[in-house]
Amino acid sequence: MGSEGTALLEPLWRGLPAIDPSAVSGAVSCSLPARYDAVKGARQFTGATLRQWDIPELLDEVALVVSELVTNALRHAVAGALPGGPPGDGPEPPLVRLHLMYSASRLVCAVRDPSEAGPVAGEAGSCEESGRGLHLVESFTDGWGWHPLAGTLPGKIVWALFRLPRPLD
């Protein structure tokens, strides 16, 4: 990846676990509209990307995690940022961005949103629907976390890390 790609992802690096930007083999991102049907689009984008990168064996786990992270961003971060409440079907500007990147040994998916409030996992076994998705994220990944964005970008990034089942070139 050239210096242009590294510069584009610079704000993202600040919110991720230690990753050497020069070791990243591939990186893509997409803006998502402030509508719940954006979750389906995020899954489709993820599937197409993983097939292009020739790592389809991770598709089910990564798509599930992406769905949870994007849903959380829309439900908890964007709903409060939109005038009039929760995301709807209108033409709201994209406030959520999905990033996927891989190196020789791992894949990172990250979702950026406009809220600086951290995600909170619900209690296991709780009847509450909210918060249980983070337990899924934890069980399907090799690590996850979040960090407020530094600099001029408001909000946070929530990331999930997957070890690749085989080294990629």
CSV table of N, CA and C in Angstrom, one decimal:
chain,number,residue,atom,x,y,z
A,1,MET,N,0.9,-1.2,0.0
A,1,MET,CA,0.0,0.0,0.0
A,1,MET,C,0.9,1.2,0.0
A,2,GLY,N,0.6,2.2,-0.8
A,2,GLY,CA,1.4,3.4,-1.0
A,2,GLY,C,1.2,4.4,0.2
A,3,SER,N,1.9,5.5,0.1
A,3,SER,CA,1.8,6.5,1.1
A,3,SER,C,0.5,7.1,1.1
A,4,GLU,N,-0.2,7.2,0.0
A,4,GLU,CA,-1.5,7.8,-0.1
A,4,GLU,C,-2.5,7.0,0.7
A,5,GLY,N,-2.4,5.6,0.6
A,5,GLY,CA,-3.3,4.8,1.4
A,5,GLY,C,-3.0,4.9,2.9
A,6,THR,N,-1.7,5.0,3.2
A,6,THR,CA,-1.3,5.1,4.6
A,6,THR,C,-1.9,6.4,5.2
A,7,ALA,N,-1.8,7.5,4.4
A,7,ALA,CA,-2.3,8.8,4.9
A,7,ALA,C,-3.8,8.7,5.1
A,8,LEU,N,-4.5,8.0,4.2
A,8,LEU,CA,-5.9,7.9,4.3
A,8,LEU,C,-6.4,7.2,5.6
A,9,LEU,N,-5.6,6.2,6.0
A,9,LEU,CA,-5.9,5.4,7.1
A,9,LEU,C,-5.3,5.9,8.4
A,10,GLU,N,-4.5,7.0,8.4
A,10,GLU,CA,-3.8,7.5,9.6
A,10,GLU,C,-4.8,7.7,10.7
A,11,PRO,N,-5.9,8.4,10.6
A,11,PRO,CA,-6.8,8.5,11.7
A,11,PRO,C,-7.3,7.2,12.3
A,12,LEU,N,-7.4,6.2,11.5
A,12,LEU,CA,-7.8,4.9,11.9
A,12,LEU,C,-6.7,4.2,12.8
A,13,TRP,N,-5.5,4.4,12.4
A,13,TRP,CA,-4.4,3.7,13.1
A,13,TRP,C,-4.4,4.1,14.6
A,14,ARG,N,-4.8,5.3,14.9
A,14,ARG,CA,-4.8,5.8,16.3
A,14,ARG,C,-5.7,5.0,17.2
A,15,GLY,N,-6.7,4.4,16.6
A,15,GLY,CA,-7.7,3.7,17.4
A,15,GLY,C,-7.6,2.2,17.4
A,16,LEU,N,-6.5,1.7,16.7
A,16,LEU,CA,-6.4,0.2,16.6
A,16,LEU,C,-5.2,-0.3,17.4
A,17,PRO,N,-5.2,-1.6,17.7
A,17,PRO,CA,-4.1,-2.1,18.4
A,17,PRO,C,-2.8,-2.0,17.5
A,18,ALA,N,-1.7,-2.1,18.0
A,18,ALA,CA,-0.4,-1.8,17.3
A,18,ALA,C,-0.4,-2.6,16.0
A,19,ILE,N,-0.5,-1.9,14.9
A,19,ILE,CA,-0.4,-2.4,13.5
A,19,ILE,C,0.6,-1.5,12.8
A,20,ASP,N,1.6,-2.2,12.2
A,20,ASP,CA,2.5,-1.4,11.4
A,20,ASP,C,1.8,-1.1,10.0
A,21,PRO,N,1.5,0.2,9.7
A,21,PRO,CA,0.9,0.5,8.5
A,21,PRO,C,1.6,0.0,7.2
A,22,SER,N,2.9,-0.2,7.3
A,22,SER,CA,3.6,-0.7,6.1
A,22,SER,C,3.4,-2.2,5.9
A,23,ALA,N,2.9,-2.9,7.0
A,23,ALA,CA,2.7,-4.3,6.9
A,23,ALA,C,1.3,-4.6,6.3
A,24,VAL,N,0.5,-3.6,6.1
A,24,VAL,CA,-0.9,-3.9,5.6
A,24,VAL,C,-0.8,-4.2,4.2
A,25,SER,N,-1.4,-5.4,3.8
A,25,SER,CA,-1.4,-5.8,2.4
A,25,SER,C,-2.6,-5.3,1.6
A,26,GLY,N,-3.7,-5.1,2.3
A,26,GLY,CA,-4.9,-4.6,1.6
A,26,GLY,C,-5.7,-3.9,2.6
A,27,ALA,N,-6.4,-2.8,2.1
A,27,ALA,CA,-7.3,-2.0,3.0
A,27,ALA,C,-8.3,-1.4,2.1
A,28,VAL,N,-9.6,-1.5,2.6
A,28,VAL,CA,-10.7,-0.9,1.9
A,28,VAL,C,-11.6,-0.3,2.9
A,29,SER,N,-12.5,0.6,2.5
A,29,SER,CA,-13.5,1.1,3.4
A,29,SER,C,-14.7,1.6,2.6
A,30,CYS,N,-15.8,1.7,3.3
A,30,CYS,CA,-17.0,2.2,2.7
A,30,CYS,C,-17.8,3.0,3.7
A,31,SER,N,-18.5,4.1,3.2
A,31,SER,CA,-19.4,4.8,4.0
A,31,SER,C,-20.7,4.1,4.0
A,32,LEU,N,-21.4,4.2,5.2
A,32,LEU,CA,-22.7,3.5,5.3
A,32,LEU,C,-23.7,4.6,5.7
A,33,PRO,N,-24.9,4.5,5.0
A,33,PRO,CA,-25.9,5.5,5.3
A,33,PRO,C,-26.5,5.2,6.7
A,34,ALA,N,-27.1,6.2,7.3
A,34,ALA,CA,-27.7,6.1,8.6
A,34,ALA,C,-29.1,5.5,8.5
A,35,ARG,N,-29.1,4.3,8.0
A,35,ARG,CA,-30.3,3.5,7.9
A,35,ARG,C,-30.0,2.0,8.3
A,36,TYR,N,-30.9,1.3,8.9
A,36,TYR,CA,-30.6,0.0,9.3
A,36,TYR,C,-30.4,-1.0,8.2
A,37,ASP,N,-30.9,-0.7,7.0
A,37,ASP,CA,-30.5,-1.6,5.8
A,37,ASP,C,-29.1,-1.4,5.4
A,38,ALA,N,-28.3,-0.5,6.0
A,38,ALA,CA,-26.9,-0.4,5.8
A,38,ALA,C,-26.2,-1.6,6.3
A,39,VAL,N,-26.8,-2.3,7.3
A,39,VAL,CA,-26.1,-3.6,7.8
A,39,VAL,C,-26.0,-4.6,6.7
A,40,LYS,N,-27.0,-4.8,5.9
A,40,LYS,CA,-27.0,-5.7,4.8
A,40,LYS,C,-25.9,-5.3,3.8
A,41,GLY,N,-25.8,-4.0,3.5
A,41,GLY,CA,-24.8,-3.5,2.6
A,41,GLY,C,-23.4,-3.7,3.1
A,42,ALA,N,-23.2,-3.6,4.5
A,42,ALA,CA,-21.9,-3.8,5.1
A,42,ALA,C,-21.6,-5.3,4.9
A,43,ARG,N,-22.5,-6.2,5.1
A,43,ARG,CA,-22.2,-7.6,5.0
A,43,ARG,C,-21.9,-8.0,3.5
A,44,GLN,N,-22.6,-7.4,2.6
A,44,GLN,CA,-22.3,-7.6,1.2
A,44,GLN,C,-20.9,-7.1,0.8
A,45,PHE,N,-20.6,-5.9,1.3
A,45,PHE,CA,-19.2,-5.3,1.1
A,45,PHE,C,-18.2,-6.2,1.6
A,46,THR,N,-18.4,-6.7,2.8
A,46,THR,CA,-17.4,-7.6,3.5
A,46,THR,C,-17.3,-8.9,2.7
A,47,GLY,N,-18.4,-9.5,2.3
A,47,GLY,CA,-18.3,-10.7,1.5
A,47,GLY,C,-17.5,-10.6,0.2
A,48,ALA,N,-17.8,-9.5,-0.5
A,48,ALA,CA,-17.1,-9.2,-1.8
A,48,ALA,C,-15.6,-9.0,-1.5
A,49,THR,N,-15.3,-8.3,-0.5
A,49,THR,CA,-13.9,-8.0,-0.1
A,49,THR,C,-13.1,-9.3,0.2
A,50,LEU,N,-13.7,-10.1,1.1
A,50,LEU,CA,-13.0,-11.3,1.5
A,50,LEU,C,-12.8,-12.3,0.4
A,51,ARG,N,-13.8,-12.3,-0.5
A,51,ARG,CA,-13.6,-13.2,-1.7
A,51,ARG,C,-12.5,-12.6,-2.6
A,52,GLN,N,-12.5,-11.3,-2.8
A,52,GLN,CA,-11.4,-10.7,-3.6
A,52,GLN,C,-10.1,-11.0,-3.0
A,53,TRP,N,-10.0,-10.9,-1.7
A,53,TRP,CA,-8.7,-11.2,-1.0
A,53,TRP,C,-8.4,-12.6,-0.8
A,54,ASP,N,-9.3,-13.5,-1.3
A,54,ASP,CA,-9.1,-15.0,-1.3
A,54,ASP,C,-9.0,-15.5,0.2
A,55,ILE,N,-9.9,-15.0,1.0
A,55,ILE,CA,-10.1,-15.5,2.4
A,55,ILE,C,-11.6,-15.8,2.7
A,56,PRO,N,-12.2,-16.5,1.8
A,56,PRO,CA,-13.7,-16.7,2.0
A,56,PRO,C,-14.0,-17.6,3.2
A,57,GLU,N,-13.0,-18.3,3.7
A,57,GLU,CA,-13.3,-19.2,4.9
A,57,GLU,C,-13.6,-18.4,6.2
A,58,LEU,N,-13.2,-17.1,6.2
A,58,LEU,CA,-13.6,-16.2,7.3
A,58,LEU,C,-14.9,-15.5,7.2
A,59,LEU,N,-15.5,-15.7,6.0
A,59,LEU,CA,-16.7,-14.9,5.7
A,59,LEU,C,-17.8,-14.9,6.8
A,60,ASP,N,-18.2,-16.1,7.2
A,60,ASP,CA,-19.3,-16.2,8.2
A,60,ASP,C,-19.0,-15.4,9.5
A,61,GLU,N,-17.8,-15.6,10.0
A,61,GLU,CA,-17.5,-15.0,11.3
A,61,GLU,C,-17.3,-13.5,11.1
A,62,VAL,N,-16.6,-13.1,10.1
A,62,VAL,CA,-16.4,-11.6,9.9
A,62,VAL,C,-17.7,-10.9,9.6
A,63,ALA,N,-18.6,-11.5,8.8
A,63,ALA,CA,-19.8,-10.9,8.4
A,63,ALA,C,-20.7,-10.8,9.7
A,64,LEU,N,-20.7,-11.7,10.5
A,64,LEU,CA,-21.5,-11.6,11.8
A,64,LEU,C,-20.9,-10.5,12.7
A,65,VAL,N,-19.6,-10.4,12.8
A,65,VAL,CA,-19.0,-9.3,13.6
A,65,VAL,C,-19.3,-8.0,13.0
A,66,VAL,N,-19.1,-7.9,11.7
A,66,VAL,CA,-19.4,-6.6,11.0
A,66,VAL,C,-20.9,-6.2,11.2
A,67,SER,N,-21.8,-7.2,11.1
A,67,SER,CA,-23.2,-6.9,11.4
A,67,SER,C,-23.4,-6.3,12.8
A,68,GLU,N,-22.8,-6.9,13.8
A,68,GLU,CA,-23.0,-6.5,15.1
A,68,GLU,C,-22.4,-5.1,15.3
A,69,LEU,N,-21.2,-4.8,14.8
A,69,LEU,CA,-20.6,-3.5,15.0
A,69,LEU,C,-21.3,-2.4,14.3
A,70,VAL,N,-21.8,-2.7,13.1
A,70,VAL,CA,-22.5,-1.7,12.3
A,70,VAL,C,-23.9,-1.4,13.0
A,71,THR,N,-24.6,-2.5,13.4
A,71,THR,CA,-25.8,-2.3,14.1
A,71,THR,C,-25.7,-1.5,15.4
A,72,ASN,N,-24.6,-1.8,16.2
A,72,ASN,CA,-24.4,-1.0,17.4
A,72,ASN,C,-24.1,0.5,17.0
A,73,ALA,N,-23.3,0.7,16.0
A,73,ALA,CA,-23.0,2.1,15.6
A,73,ALA,C,-24.3,2.8,15.2
A,74,LEU,N,-25.2,2.2,14.5
A,74,LEU,CA,-26.4,2.8,14.0
A,74,LEU,C,-27.4,3.0,15.2
A,75,ARG,N,-27.5,2.0,16.1
A,75,ARG,CA,-28.4,2.0,17.2
A,75,ARG,C,-28.0,3.0,18.3
A,76,HIS,N,-26.8,3.0,18.6
A,76,HIS,CA,-26.3,3.7,19.8
A,76,HIS,C,-25.6,5.0,19.5
A,77,ALA,N,-24.8,5.1,18.4
A,77,ALA,CA,-24.1,6.3,18.1
A,77,ALA,C,-24.8,7.2,17.2
A,78,VAL,N,-25.3,6.7,16.1
A,78,VAL,CA,-26.0,7.5,15.1
A,78,VAL,C,-27.3,8.0,15.5
A,79,ALA,N,-28.1,7.1,16.2
A,79,ALA,CA,-29.4,7.6,16.7
A,79,ALA,C,-29.4,8.8,17.4
A,80,GLY,N,-28.4,9.0,18.3
A,80,GLY,CA,-28.3,10.2,19.1
A,80,GLY,C,-27.7,11.4,18.3
A,81,ALA,N,-27.1,11.1,17.2
A,81,ALA,CA,-26.5,12.2,16.4
A,81,ALA,C,-27.4,12.7,15.4
A,82,LEU,N,-28.5,12.0,15.1
A,82,LEU,CA,-29.4,12.5,14.0
A,82,LEU,C,-30.5,13.3,14.6
A,83,PRO,N,-30.9,14.4,14.0
A,83,PRO,CA,-32.0,15.1,14.5
A,83,PRO,C,-33.3,14.3,14.2
A,84,GLY,N,-34.1,14.2,15.2
A,84,GLY,CA,-35.3,13.4,15.0
A,84,GLY,C,-35.2,12.0,15.4
A,85,GLY,N,-34.1,11.6,16.0
A,85,GLY,CA,-34.0,10.3,16.6
A,85,GLY,C,-33.3,9.2,15.8
A,86,PRO,N,-33.9,8.0,15.8
A,86,PRO,CA,-33.2,6.8,15.2
A,86,PRO,C,-33.1,6.9,13.7
A,87,PRO,N,-32.1,6.1,13.2
A,87,PRO,CA,-32.0,6.1,11.7
A,87,PRO,C,-33.3,5.7,11.1
A,88,GLY,N,-33.6,6.3,10.0
A,88,GLY,CA,-34.8,5.9,9.2
A,88,GLY,C,-34.5,5.6,7.8
A,89,ASP,N,-35.4,5.9,6.9
A,89,ASP,CA,-35.2,5.6,5.5
A,89,ASP,C,-34.9,6.8,4.7
A,90,GLY,N,-34.7,7.9,5.3
A,90,GLY,CA,-34.4,9.2,4.6
A,90,GLY,C,-32.9,9.2,4.1
A,91,PRO,N,-32.6,10.3,3.4
A,91,PRO,CA,-31.3,10.5,2.8
A,91,PRO,C,-30.3,11.1,3.8
A,92,GLU,N,-30.1,10.6,5.0
A,92,GLU,CA,-29.2,11.2,5.9
A,92,GLU,C,-27.8,11.0,5.4
A,93,PRO,N,-26.9,11.9,5.8
A,93,PRO,CA,-25.5,11.7,5.4
A,93,PRO,C,-24.8,10.5,6.1
A,94,PRO,N,-23.8,9.9,5.4
A,94,PRO,CA,-23.2,8.8,6.1
A,94,PRO,C,-22.4,9.2,7.3
A,95,LEU,N,-22.7,8.6,8.4
A,95,LEU,CA,-22.0,8.9,9.7
A,95,LEU,C,-21.2,7.7,10.2
A,96,VAL,N,-21.3,6.6,9.5
A,96,VAL,CA,-20.6,5.4,9.9
A,96,VAL,C,-19.8,4.9,8.7
A,97,ARG,N,-18.6,4.5,9.1
A,97,ARG,CA,-17.7,4.0,8.0
A,97,ARG,C,-17.1,2.7,8.4
A,98,LEU,N,-17.1,1.7,7.5
A,98,LEU,CA,-16.6,0.4,7.7
A,98,LEU,C,-15.2,0.3,7.1
A,99,HIS,N,-14.2,-0.2,7.8
A,99,HIS,CA,-12.9,-0.4,7.3
A,99,HIS,C,-12.5,-1.9,7.4
A,100,LEU,N,-11.9,-2.4,6.4
A,100,LEU,CA,-11.4,-3.8,6.4
A,100,LEU,C,-9.9,-3.7,6.0
A,101,MET,N,-9.0,-4.4,6.7
A,101,MET,CA,-7.6,-4.4,6.3
A,101,MET,C,-7.0,-5.7,6.7
A,102,TYR,N,-6.0,-6.2,5.9
A,102,TYR,CA,-5.4,-7.4,6.3
A,102,TYR,C,-3.9,-7.3,6.1
A,103,SER,N,-3.1,-8.1,6.9
A,103,SER,CA,-1.7,-8.2,6.7
A,103,SER,C,-1.5,-9.7,6.4
A,104,ALA,N,-0.3,-10.1,6.5
A,104,ALA,CA,0.0,-11.5,6.2
A,104,ALA,C,-0.6,-12.5,7.2
A,105,SER,N,-0.9,-12.0,8.4
A,105,SER,CA,-1.4,-13.0,9.4
A,105,SER,C,-2.7,-12.6,10.1
A,106,ARG,N,-3.2,-11.4,9.8
A,106,ARG,CA,-4.5,-11.0,10.5
A,106,ARG,C,-5.3,-10.1,9.6
A,107,LEU,N,-6.6,-10.1,10.0
A,107,LEU,CA,-7.6,-9.2,9.4
A,107,LEU,C,-8.2,-8.4,10.5
A,108,VAL,N,-8.4,-7.1,10.2
A,108,VAL,CA,-9.0,-6.2,11.1
A,108,VAL,C,-10.3,-5.6,10.5
A,109,CYS,N,-11.4,-5.7,11.2
A,109,CYS,CA,-12.5,-4.9,10.7
A,109,CYS,C,-12.8,-3.8,11.8
A,110,ALA,N,-13.1,-2.6,11.3
A,110,ALA,CA,-13.3,-1.5,12.2
A,110,ALA,C,-14.4,-0.7,11.7
A,111,VAL,N,-15.2,-0.2,12.7
A,111,VAL,CA,-16.4,0.6,12.4
A,111,VAL,C,-16.2,2.0,13.1
A,112,ARG,N,-16.2,3.0,12.3
A,112,ARG,CA,-16.1,4.4,12.9
A,112,ARG,C,-17.4,5.0,13.0
A,113,ASP,N,-17.7,5.7,14.1
A,113,ASP,CA,-19.0,6.3,14.2
A,113,ASP,C,-18.8,7.7,14.9
A,114,PRO,N,-19.8,8.5,15.0
A,114,PRO,CA,-19.7,9.9,15.5
A,114,PRO,C,-19.7,10.0,17.0
A,115,SER,N,-20.0,9.0,17.8
A,115,SER,CA,-20.1,9.0,19.2
A,115,SER,C,-18.7,8.7,19.9
A,116,GLU,N,-18.5,9.4,21.0
A,116,GLU,CA,-17.3,9.1,21.7
A,116,GLU,C,-17.6,8.2,22.9
A,117,ALA,N,-18.8,7.8,23.1
A,117,ALA,CA,-19.2,6.9,24.2
A,117,ALA,C,-18.8,5.5,23.8
A,118,GLY,N,-18.2,4.8,24.7
A,118,GLY,CA,-17.7,3.4,24.4
A,118,GLY,C,-18.8,2.4,24.4
A,119,PRO,N,-18.6,1.3,23.7
A,119,PRO,CA,-19.6,0.2,23.7
A,119,PRO,C,-19.6,-0.5,25.0
A,120,VAL,N,-20.8,-0.9,25.5
A,120,VAL,CA,-20.9,-1.6,26.7
A,120,VAL,C,-21.6,-2.9,26.5
A,121,ALA,N,-20.9,-4.0,26.9
A,121,ALA,CA,-21.5,-5.3,26.7
A,121,ALA,C,-22.6,-5.6,27.8
A,122,GLY,N,-23.7,-6.2,27.4
A,122,GLY,CA,-24.7,-6.5,28.3
A,122,GLY,C,-24.3,-7.7,29.1
A,123,GLU,N,-25.0,-8.0,30.1
A,123,GLU,CA,-24.7,-9.2,31.0
A,123,GLU,C,-25.1,-10.4,30.2
A,124,ALA,N,-24.2,-11.4,30.3
A,124,ALA,CA,-24.5,-12.7,29.7
A,124,ALA,C,-25.8,-13.3,30.3
A,125,GLY,N,-26.7,-13.9,29.6
A,125,GLY,CA,-27.9,-14.5,30.1
A,125,GLY,C,-29.0,-13.5,30.4
A,126,SER,N,-28.7,-12.2,30.1
A,126,SER,CA,-29.7,-11.2,30.4
A,126,SER,C,-30.8,-11.2,29.4
A,127,CYS,N,-32.0,-10.9,29.8
A,127,CYS,CA,-33.1,-10.8,28.8
A,127,CYS,C,-33.1,-9.6,27.9
A,128,GLU,N,-32.2,-8.6,28.3
A,128,GLU,CA,-32.0,-7.4,27.5
A,128,GLU,C,-31.4,-7.8,26.2
A,129,GLU,N,-32.0,-7.3,25.1
A,129,GLU,CA,-31.5,-7.5,23.8
A,129,GLU,C,-30.2,-6.7,23.5
A,130,SER,N,-30.2,-5.5,24.1
A,130,SER,CA,-29.1,-4.6,23.8
A,130,SER,C,-27.8,-5.1,24.6
A,131,GLY,N,-26.7,-5.1,23.9
A,131,GLY,CA,-25.4,-5.4,24.5
A,131,GLY,C,-25.0,-6.8,24.3
A,132,ARG,N,-25.9,-7.7,24.0
A,132,ARG,CA,-25.5,-9.1,23.8
A,132,ARG,C,-24.6,-9.3,22.6
A,133,GLY,N,-24.7,-8.5,21.6
A,133,GLY,CA,-23.9,-8.6,20.4
A,133,GLY,C,-22.5,-8.5,20.6
A,134,LEU,N,-22.0,-7.8,21.6
A,134,LEU,CA,-20.6,-7.7,21.9
A,134,LEU,C,-20.1,-9.0,22.5
A,135,HIS,N,-20.9,-9.8,23.1
A,135,HIS,CA,-20.4,-11.1,23.5
A,135,HIS,C,-20.2,-12.0,22.3
A,136,LEU,N,-21.0,-11.8,21.3
A,136,LEU,CA,-20.8,-12.5,20.0
A,136,LEU,C,-19.4,-12.1,19.4
A,137,VAL,N,-19.2,-10.8,19.4
A,137,VAL,CA,-18.0,-10.2,18.8
A,137,VAL,C,-16.8,-10.8,19.6
A,138,GLU,N,-16.9,-10.9,20.9
A,138,GLU,CA,-15.8,-11.4,21.7
A,138,GLU,C,-15.6,-12.9,21.4
A,139,SER,N,-16.6,-13.6,21.2
A,139,SER,CA,-16.4,-15.1,21.0
A,139,SER,C,-16.0,-15.5,19.6
A,140,PHE,N,-16.2,-14.6,18.6
A,140,PHE,CA,-15.8,-14.9,17.2
A,140,PHE,C,-14.5,-14.3,16.8
A,141,THR,N,-13.9,-13.5,17.6
A,141,THR,CA,-12.7,-12.8,17.2
A,141,THR,C,-11.5,-13.2,18.1
A,142,ASP,N,-10.4,-12.7,17.7
A,142,ASP,CA,-9.2,-12.9,18.5
A,142,ASP,C,-8.9,-11.7,19.3
A,143,GLY,N,-9.8,-10.8,19.4
A,143,GLY,CA,-9.7,-9.6,20.2
A,143,GLY,C,-10.5,-8.5,19.6
A,144,TRP,N,-11.0,-7.6,20.5
A,144,TRP,CA,-11.7,-6.4,20.0
A,144,TRP,C,-11.5,-5.3,21.0
A,145,GLY,N,-11.9,-4.1,20.6
A,145,GLY,CA,-11.7,-3.0,21.5
A,145,GLY,C,-12.3,-1.7,20.8
A,146,TRP,N,-12.0,-0.6,21.5
A,146,TRP,CA,-12.5,0.7,20.9
A,146,TRP,C,-11.6,1.8,21.4
A,147,HIS,N,-11.6,2.9,20.7
A,147,HIS,CA,-10.8,4.0,21.1
A,147,HIS,C,-11.4,5.3,20.5
A,148,PRO,N,-11.5,6.3,21.3
A,148,PRO,CA,-11.9,7.6,20.7
A,148,PRO,C,-11.0,8.1,19.7
A,149,LEU,N,-11.5,8.7,18.6
A,149,LEU,CA,-10.6,9.2,17.6
A,149,LEU,C,-9.9,10.5,18.1
A,150,ALA,N,-8.7,10.6,17.7
A,150,ALA,CA,-7.9,11.8,18.1
A,150,ALA,C,-7.9,12.8,16.9
A,151,GLY,N,-7.5,14.0,17.2
A,151,GLY,CA,-7.4,15.0,16.1
A,151,GLY,C,-8.8,15.6,15.8
A,152,THR,N,-9.0,15.9,14.5
A,152,THR,CA,-10.2,16.6,14.1
A,152,THR,C,-11.4,15.7,13.9
A,153,LEU,N,-11.2,14.4,13.7
A,153,LEU,CA,-12.4,13.5,13.5
A,153,LEU,C,-13.1,13.3,14.8
A,154,PRO,N,-14.3,13.6,14.9
A,154,PRO,CA,-15.1,13.3,16.2
A,154,PRO,C,-15.5,11.8,16.2
A,155,GLY,N,-15.7,11.2,17.3
A,155,GLY,CA,-16.2,9.9,17.4
A,155,GLY,C,-15.2,8.9,17.9
A,156,LYS,N,-15.5,7.6,17.6
A,156,LYS,CA,-14.7,6.5,18.0
A,156,LYS,C,-14.6,5.5,16.9
A,157,ILE,N,-13.7,4.6,17.1
A,157,ILE,CA,-13.6,3.4,16.2
A,157,ILE,C,-13.7,2.2,17.1
A,158,VAL,N,-14.5,1.2,16.7
A,158,VAL,CA,-14.6,-0.1,17.3
A,158,VAL,C,-14.0,-1.1,16.4
A,159,TRP,N,-13.0,-1.9,16.9
A,159,TRP,CA,-12.3,-2.8,16.0
A,159,TRP,C,-12.4,-4.2,16.5
A,160,ALA,N,-12.2,-5.1,15.5
A,160,ALA,CA,-12.2,-6.5,15.9
A,160,ALA,C,-11.1,-7.2,15.0
A,161,LEU,N,-10.4,-8.1,15.7
A,161,LEU,CA,-9.2,-8.7,15.1
A,161,LEU,C,-9.4,-10.2,14.9
A,162,PHE,N,-9.0,-10.6,13.7
A,162,PHE,CA,-9.1,-12.1,13.3
A,162,PHE,C,-7.7,-12.5,12.9
A,163,ARG,N,-7.3,-13.7,13.4
A,163,ARG,CA,-6.1,-14.3,12.9
A,163,ARG,C,-6.4,-15.0,11.6
A,164,LEU,N,-5.6,-14.9,10.6
A,164,LEU,CA,-5.9,-15.6,9.4
A,164,LEU,C,-5.6,-17.1,9.5
A,165,PRO,N,-6.4,-17.9,8.9
A,165,PRO,CA,-6.2,-19.4,9.0
A,165,PRO,C,-5.0,-19.8,8.3
A,166,ARG,N,-4.5,-19.0,7.4
A,166,ARG,CA,-3.2,-19.3,6.6
A,166,ARG,C,-2.6,-18.0,6.2
A,167,PRO,N,-1.3,-18.0,6.1
A,167,PRO,CA,-0.6,-16.7,5.7
A,167,PRO,C,-1.0,-16.3,4.3
A,168,LEU,N,-1.2,-15.0,4.1
A,168,LEU,CA,-1.5,-14.5,2.8
A,168,LEU,C,-0.3,-13.7,2.3
A,169,ASP,N,-0.1,-13.7,1.0
A,169,ASP,CA,1.0,-12.9,0.4
A,169,ASP,C,0.5,-11.5,0.2
